[in-house]
Amino acid sequence: MSAVATYTLRLGDDALVAAQRLAGWISRAPELEEDLALANIALDLLGQARSLLTYAGSFDGRSEDDLAYLRDEREFCNVQFVELPNGDFGMTIARMLFFSAYQYLLYDRLSGSADPTLAAVAARAVKEVAYHRDHAVQWTLRLGDGTDESHVRMQAALEACWPYTAELFESDALTREVAAAGVGVDPGTFSPQWASFVDGILKEATLTVPVLPARVTGGRRGIHTEHMGYLLAEMQYLRRSYPEDTEW
Amino acid sequence: MSTPDPGRVARPGPGERRDWPLWEVFVRARRGLSHVHVGSLHAPDATLALRNARDVYTRRQEGVSVWVVPASAITASSPDEKDPFFAPAGDKAYRHPTFYDVPDGVRQL
């Protein structure tokens, strides 16, 4: 695969797996209104995944469905961060805060890509992600600066997610290549902005920025956590069980 | 009963679930129109009520402006007062614009 195709696939897999995880809240959120908000955000992410996977597949004649439903775990190149279980509501909000802050900075830069398709997808997505980030910020402030119980659980959620955030900003030969070509963005270049945004929100929410070592990574190379297999089984089961029914 | 931990807000026990307060939502569809009541929702505070309203009532680009109002802040007429409030208007024909023709060009009337 070309560098652009692989780079696009990474972004698409991040969005797809994040959407699948978030969709697990549907009918289980604490309130009806929050259920709708989480479902809206999951659908936004799914829309981004569809555009990105369609584009990634166009390089070698695969469809978005081929890529979403017919690849095995080792062929997915999303970061491990997005495949972690939802946990409690605090954990979901902590992940949304970290991930949307990352995606916002990424898409904001990618909207200036020399690749017109990536630029267009990013320009649309950055507006959606601004809302996701706002939703996560609103809840982080309320849970962090809420009751003793919500504060303790929000802090625990931050610490559970934190070791996985380092992978979001990993540079490798591929990100450097697409960045040098003006097509992609090397995520290492905006990690200071991410850290300062997260720092500001956590301080305002009376929470503490975790000081924890990064986890061993590998999602970009197809090395995933033990949770990924179960997620894919649920997501792909129907399509793989009825391979002859290609129209849904 | 155990002594409550000071500084900790008690979690609601079974059967005493504390619901978020109710908010009424008003959406203005376009510039030039009034805000129209579209429904209600629950939210813990005004900021989140506005965001919830965006998700529940304007996700298909229905509006350009949204108001949320605490339902408790609305004073409503009661069904018992229906007659004194509304009935006398029926036989006062001069209150209704029936004595002139509406020009064709006038919309939103």
CSV table of C-alpha atoms in Angstrom, one decimal, chain A:
chain,number,residue,atom,x,y,z
A,1,MET,CA,0.0,0.0,0.0
A,2,SER,CA,1.1,3.5,-0.6
A,3,ALA,CA,2.1,5.7,2.3
A,4,VAL,CA,-1.0,7.9,1.8
A,5,ALA,CA,-3.3,4.9,1.8
A,6,THR,CA,-1.7,3.4,5.0
A,7,TYR,CA,-1.8,6.8,6.7
A,8,THR,CA,-5.5,7.3,5.8
A,9,LEU,CA,-6.3,3.7,7.0
A,10,ARG,CA,-4.7,4.6,10.4
A,11,LEU,CA,-7.0,7.6,10.8
A,12,GLY,CA,-10.0,5.6,9.6
A,13,ASP,CA,-9.4,2.7,12.0
A,14,ASP,CA,-9.0,5.1,14.9
A,15,ALA,CA,-12.4,6.7,14.0
A,16,LEU,CA,-14.1,3.3,13.3
A,17,VAL,CA,-13.0,1.6,16.6
A,18,ALA,CA,-13.8,4.7,18.6
A,19,ALA,CA,-17.3,4.8,17.1
A,20,GLN,CA,-17.9,1.1,17.8
A,21,ARG,CA,-16.8,1.6,21.4
A,22,LEU,CA,-19.0,4.6,21.9
A,23,ALA,CA,-22.0,2.9,20.3
A,24,GLY,CA,-21.9,0.4,23.2
A,25,TRP,CA,-23.5,3.2,25.4
A,26,ILE,CA,-26.6,3.3,23.3
A,27,SER,CA,-29.6,2.5,25.5
A,28,ARG,CA,-27.3,2.3,28.5
A,29,ALA,CA,-26.3,6.0,29.1
A,30,PRO,CA,-27.2,7.6,32.5
A,31,GLU,CA,-29.9,9.7,31.0
A,32,LEU,CA,-31.9,9.8,27.7
A,33,GLU,CA,-30.4,13.1,26.7
A,34,GLU,CA,-26.8,11.8,27.3
A,35,ASP,CA,-27.7,8.6,25.3
A,36,LEU,CA,-28.6,10.8,22.3
A,37,ALA,CA,-25.4,12.9,22.7
A,38,LEU,CA,-23.2,9.8,22.8
A,39,ALA,CA,-25.0,8.3,19.9
A,40,ASN,CA,-24.6,11.5,17.9
A,41,ILE,CA,-20.8,11.6,18.6
A,42,ALA,CA,-20.5,7.9,17.7
A,43,LEU,CA,-22.3,8.6,14.4
A,44,ASP,CA,-20.0,11.5,13.7
A,45,LEU,CA,-17.0,9.2,14.2
A,46,LEU,CA,-18.5,6.5,12.0
A,47,GLY,CA,-19.1,9.1,9.3
A,48,GLN,CA,-15.4,10.1,9.5
A,49,ALA,CA,-14.4,6.4,9.4
A,50,ARG,CA,-16.5,5.8,6.3
A,51,SER,CA,-15.0,8.6,4.4
A,52,LEU,CA,-11.5,7.7,5.4
A,53,LEU,CA,-11.8,3.9,4.8
A,54,THR,CA,-13.5,4.5,1.4
A,55,TYR,CA,-10.5,6.7,0.4
A,56,ALA,CA,-8.0,4.3,1.8
A,57,GLY,CA,-9.6,1.4,0.0
A,58,SER,CA,-9.8,3.3,-3.3
A,59,PHE,CA,-6.0,2.8,-3.7
A,60,ASP,CA,-6.3,-1.0,-4.1
A,61,GLY,CA,-9.9,-1.5,-5.0
A,62,ARG,CA,-11.3,-2.4,-1.6
A,63,SER,CA,-14.6,-1.0,-0.3
A,64,GLU,CA,-15.2,0.5,3.1
A,65,ASP,CA,-17.1,-2.6,4.1
A,66,ASP,CA,-14.2,-4.9,3.0
A,67,LEU,CA,-11.9,-2.9,5.2
A,68,ALA,CA,-14.3,-2.7,8.2
A,69,TYR,CA,-15.7,-6.2,8.2
A,70,LEU,CA,-13.2,-8.5,6.5
A,71,ARG,CA,-9.9,-7.6,8.1
A,72,ASP,CA,-8.5,-9.5,11.0
A,73,GLU,CA,-7.1,-8.0,14.2
A,74,ARG,CA,-3.5,-7.8,13.1
A,75,GLU,CA,-4.5,-5.8,10.0
A,76,PHE,CA,-6.2,-3.0,12.0
A,77,CYS,CA,-3.8,-0.1,12.7
A,78,ASN,CA,-5.8,1.9,15.2
A,79,VAL,CA,-4.1,3.1,18.4
A,80,GLN,CA,-4.8,0.8,21.4
A,81,PHE,CA,-6.3,3.8,23.2
A,82,VAL,CA,-9.6,3.7,21.2
A,83,GLU,CA,-10.2,0.0,21.8
A,84,LEU,CA,-10.1,0.1,25.7
A,85,PRO,CA,-13.4,-0.9,27.3
A,86,ASN,CA,-15.9,1.9,28.0
A,87,GLY,CA,-15.6,1.4,31.8
A,88,ASP,CA,-17.8,3.8,33.8
A,89,PHE,CA,-19.1,7.1,32.5
A,90,GLY,CA,-16.0,8.9,33.8
A,91,MET,CA,-13.8,6.6,31.8
A,92,THR,CA,-15.8,7.3,28.7
A,93,ILE,CA,-15.6,11.0,29.3
A,94,ALA,CA,-11.8,10.9,30.0
A,95,ARG,CA,-11.2,9.1,26.8
A,96,MET,CA,-13.4,11.4,24.9
A,97,LEU,CA,-11.5,14.4,26.3
A,98,PHE,CA,-8.1,13.0,25.4
A,99,PHE,CA,-9.2,11.7,22.0
A,100,SER,CA,-11.2,14.7,20.8
A,101,ALA,CA,-8.5,17.1,21.8
A,102,TYR,CA,-6.1,15.0,19.8
A,103,GLN,CA,-8.4,14.7,16.8
A,104,TYR,CA,-9.2,18.4,16.9
A,105,LEU,CA,-5.5,19.4,16.5
A,106,LEU,CA,-5.0,16.7,13.9
A,107,TYR,CA,-7.9,17.5,11.7
A,108,ASP,CA,-7.3,21.3,12.0
A,109,ARG,CA,-3.8,20.8,10.5
A,110,LEU,CA,-4.9,18.1,8.1
A,111,SER,CA,-7.5,20.4,6.6
A,112,GLY,CA,-4.5,22.2,4.9
A,113,SER,CA,-3.3,18.9,3.4
A,114,ALA,CA,-2.0,18.8,-0.2
A,115,ASP,CA,-4.3,15.8,-0.7
A,116,PRO,CA,-7.7,17.3,-1.6
A,117,THR,CA,-9.7,14.3,-0.3
A,118,LEU,CA,-8.0,14.3,3.1
A,119,ALA,CA,-8.3,18.1,3.3
A,120,ALA,CA,-12.0,17.9,2.7
A,121,VAL,CA,-12.7,15.1,5.1
A,122,ALA,CA,-10.6,16.9,7.8
A,123,ALA,CA,-12.3,20.2,7.2
A,124,ARG,CA,-15.7,18.7,7.8
A,125,ALA,CA,-14.6,16.5,10.7
A,126,VAL,CA,-12.9,19.4,12.6
A,127,LYS,CA,-16.3,21.0,13.2
A,128,GLU,CA,-17.8,17.8,14.5
A,129,VAL,CA,-14.8,17.1,16.8
A,130,ALA,CA,-15.0,20.6,18.2
A,131,TYR,CA,-18.4,19.6,19.5
A,132,HIS,CA,-17.2,16.3,20.9
A,133,ARG,CA,-14.4,18.1,22.7
A,134,ASP,CA,-16.8,20.6,24.2
A,135,HIS,CA,-19.1,17.8,25.4
A,136,ALA,CA,-16.1,16.1,27.1
A,137,VAL,CA,-14.9,19.3,28.6
A,138,GLN,CA,-18.4,20.1,30.0
A,139,TRP,CA,-18.6,16.7,31.7
A,140,THR,CA,-14.9,16.7,32.9
A,141,LEU,CA,-15.6,20.0,34.7
A,142,ARG,CA,-18.8,18.7,36.3
A,143,LEU,CA,-17.4,15.3,37.3
A,144,GLY,CA,-14.0,16.7,38.5
A,145,ASP,CA,-15.5,19.6,40.4
A,146,GLY,CA,-18.7,17.8,41.4
A,147,THR,CA,-19.1,15.4,44.4
A,148,ASP,CA,-16.4,13.6,46.2
A,149,GLU,CA,-17.5,10.4,44.5
A,150,SER,CA,-17.5,11.9,41.0
A,151,HIS,CA,-14.1,13.5,41.6
A,152,VAL,CA,-12.5,10.2,42.8
A,153,ARG,CA,-13.9,8.3,39.8
A,154,MET,CA,-12.9,10.9,37.3
A,155,GLN,CA,-9.4,11.0,38.6
A,156,ALA,CA,-9.2,7.2,38.4
A,157,ALA,CA,-10.5,7.3,34.9
A,158,LEU,CA,-7.8,9.8,33.8
A,159,GLU,CA,-5.2,7.5,35.3
A,160,ALA,CA,-6.5,4.4,33.6
A,161,CYS,CA,-6.5,6.2,30.2
A,162,TRP,CA,-3.3,8.2,30.5
A,163,PRO,CA,-0.6,5.5,29.8
A,164,TYR,CA,-2.3,4.8,26.4
A,165,THR,CA,-2.2,8.5,25.3
A,166,ALA,CA,1.5,8.4,24.4
A,167,GLU,CA,0.7,6.3,21.3
A,168,LEU,CA,-1.4,9.0,19.8
A,169,PHE,CA,1.7,11.1,19.3
A,170,GLU,CA,4.1,8.5,18.1
A,171,SER,CA,6.0,9.4,15.0
A,172,ASP,CA,7.4,6.8,12.7
A,173,ALA,CA,8.8,6.6,9.1
A,174,LEU,CA,5.4,6.7,7.7
A,175,THR,CA,4.1,9.8,9.5
A,176,ARG,CA,7.4,11.6,8.7
A,177,GLU,CA,7.0,10.7,5.0
A,178,VAL,CA,3.5,11.9,4.6
A,179,ALA,CA,4.2,15.0,6.7
A,180,ALA,CA,7.3,15.8,4.5
A,181,ALA,CA,5.0,15.4,1.4
A,182,GLY,CA,2.6,17.9,2.9
A,183,VAL,CA,-0.2,15.3,2.7
A,184,GLY,CA,-0.3,14.1,6.4
A,185,VAL,CA,0.5,15.4,9.8
A,186,ASP,CA,3.1,14.1,12.1
A,187,PRO,CA,1.2,13.9,15.4
A,188,GLY,CA,4.4,14.4,17.5
A,189,THR,CA,4.4,18.1,16.2
A,190,PHE,CA,1.2,19.0,18.1
A,191,SER,CA,1.6,17.1,21.3
A,192,PRO,CA,2.7,20.2,23.3
A,193,GLN,CA,-0.6,22.0,22.3
A,194,TRP,CA,-2.5,18.9,23.3
A,195,ALA,CA,-0.8,18.7,26.7
A,196,SER,CA,-1.4,22.4,27.4
A,197,PHE,CA,-5.1,22.1,26.5
A,198,VAL,CA,-5.6,19.0,28.6
A,199,ASP,CA,-3.6,20.6,31.5
A,200,GLY,CA,-5.8,23.7,31.5
A,201,ILE,CA,-9.1,21.7,31.5
A,202,LEU,CA,-8.0,19.3,34.3
A,203,LYS,CA,-6.8,22.2,36.5
A,204,GLU,CA,-10.1,24.0,36.0
A,205,ALA,CA,-11.9,20.7,36.9
A,206,THR,CA,-9.7,20.4,40.1
A,207,LEU,CA,-8.2,17.2,38.7
A,208,THR,CA,-4.5,16.3,38.6
A,209,VAL,CA,-2.6,15.5,35.4
A,210,PRO,CA,-1.4,11.9,35.9
A,211,VAL,CA,2.3,11.2,36.0
A,212,LEU,CA,2.5,7.7,34.7
A,213,PRO,CA,4.8,5.8,32.3
A,214,ALA,CA,3.5,5.1,28.8
A,215,ARG,CA,2.2,1.6,28.0
A,216,VAL,CA,4.0,-0.6,25.5
A,217,THR,CA,2.5,0.4,22.2
A,218,GLY,CA,2.0,-1.2,18.8
A,219,GLY,CA,-1.5,-0.5,17.5
A,220,ARG,CA,-0.1,1.1,14.3
A,221,ARG,CA,1.7,-2.2,13.6
A,222,GLY,CA,-1.4,-4.4,14.3
A,223,ILE,CA,-0.5,-5.2,17.9
A,224,HIS,CA,-3.6,-4.7,20.0
A,225,THR,CA,-4.9,-5.2,23.5
A,226,GLU,CA,-6.8,-8.3,24.6
A,227,HIS,CA,-10.0,-6.2,24.2
A,228,MET,CA,-9.7,-5.8,20.5
A,229,GLY,CA,-10.7,-9.3,19.5
A,230,TYR,CA,-14.0,-9.1,21.3
A,231,LEU,CA,-14.8,-5.7,19.8
A,232,LEU,CA,-14.1,-7.0,16.3
A,233,ALA,CA,-16.1,-10.2,16.9
A,234,GLU,CA,-19.2,-8.1,17.8
A,235,MET,CA,-18.6,-5.6,15.0
A,236,GLN,CA,-17.9,-8.2,12.2
A,237,TYR,CA,-20.0,-11.1,13.2
A,238,LEU,CA,-23.1,-10.5,11.1
A,239,ARG,CA,-21.2,-9.6,7.9
A,240,ARG,CA,-19.0,-12.6,8.2
A,241,SER,CA,-21.8,-15.0,9.0
A,242,TYR,CA,-23.8,-14.0,5.9
A,243,PRO,CA,-21.1,-13.2,3.4
A,244,GLU,CA,-23.5,-13.7,0.5
A,245,ASP,CA,-25.8,-10.8,1.7
A,246,THR,CA,-23.8,-7.8,0.6
A,247,GLU,CA,-26.8,-5.4,0.7
A,248,TRP,CA,-27.9,-4.3,4.2
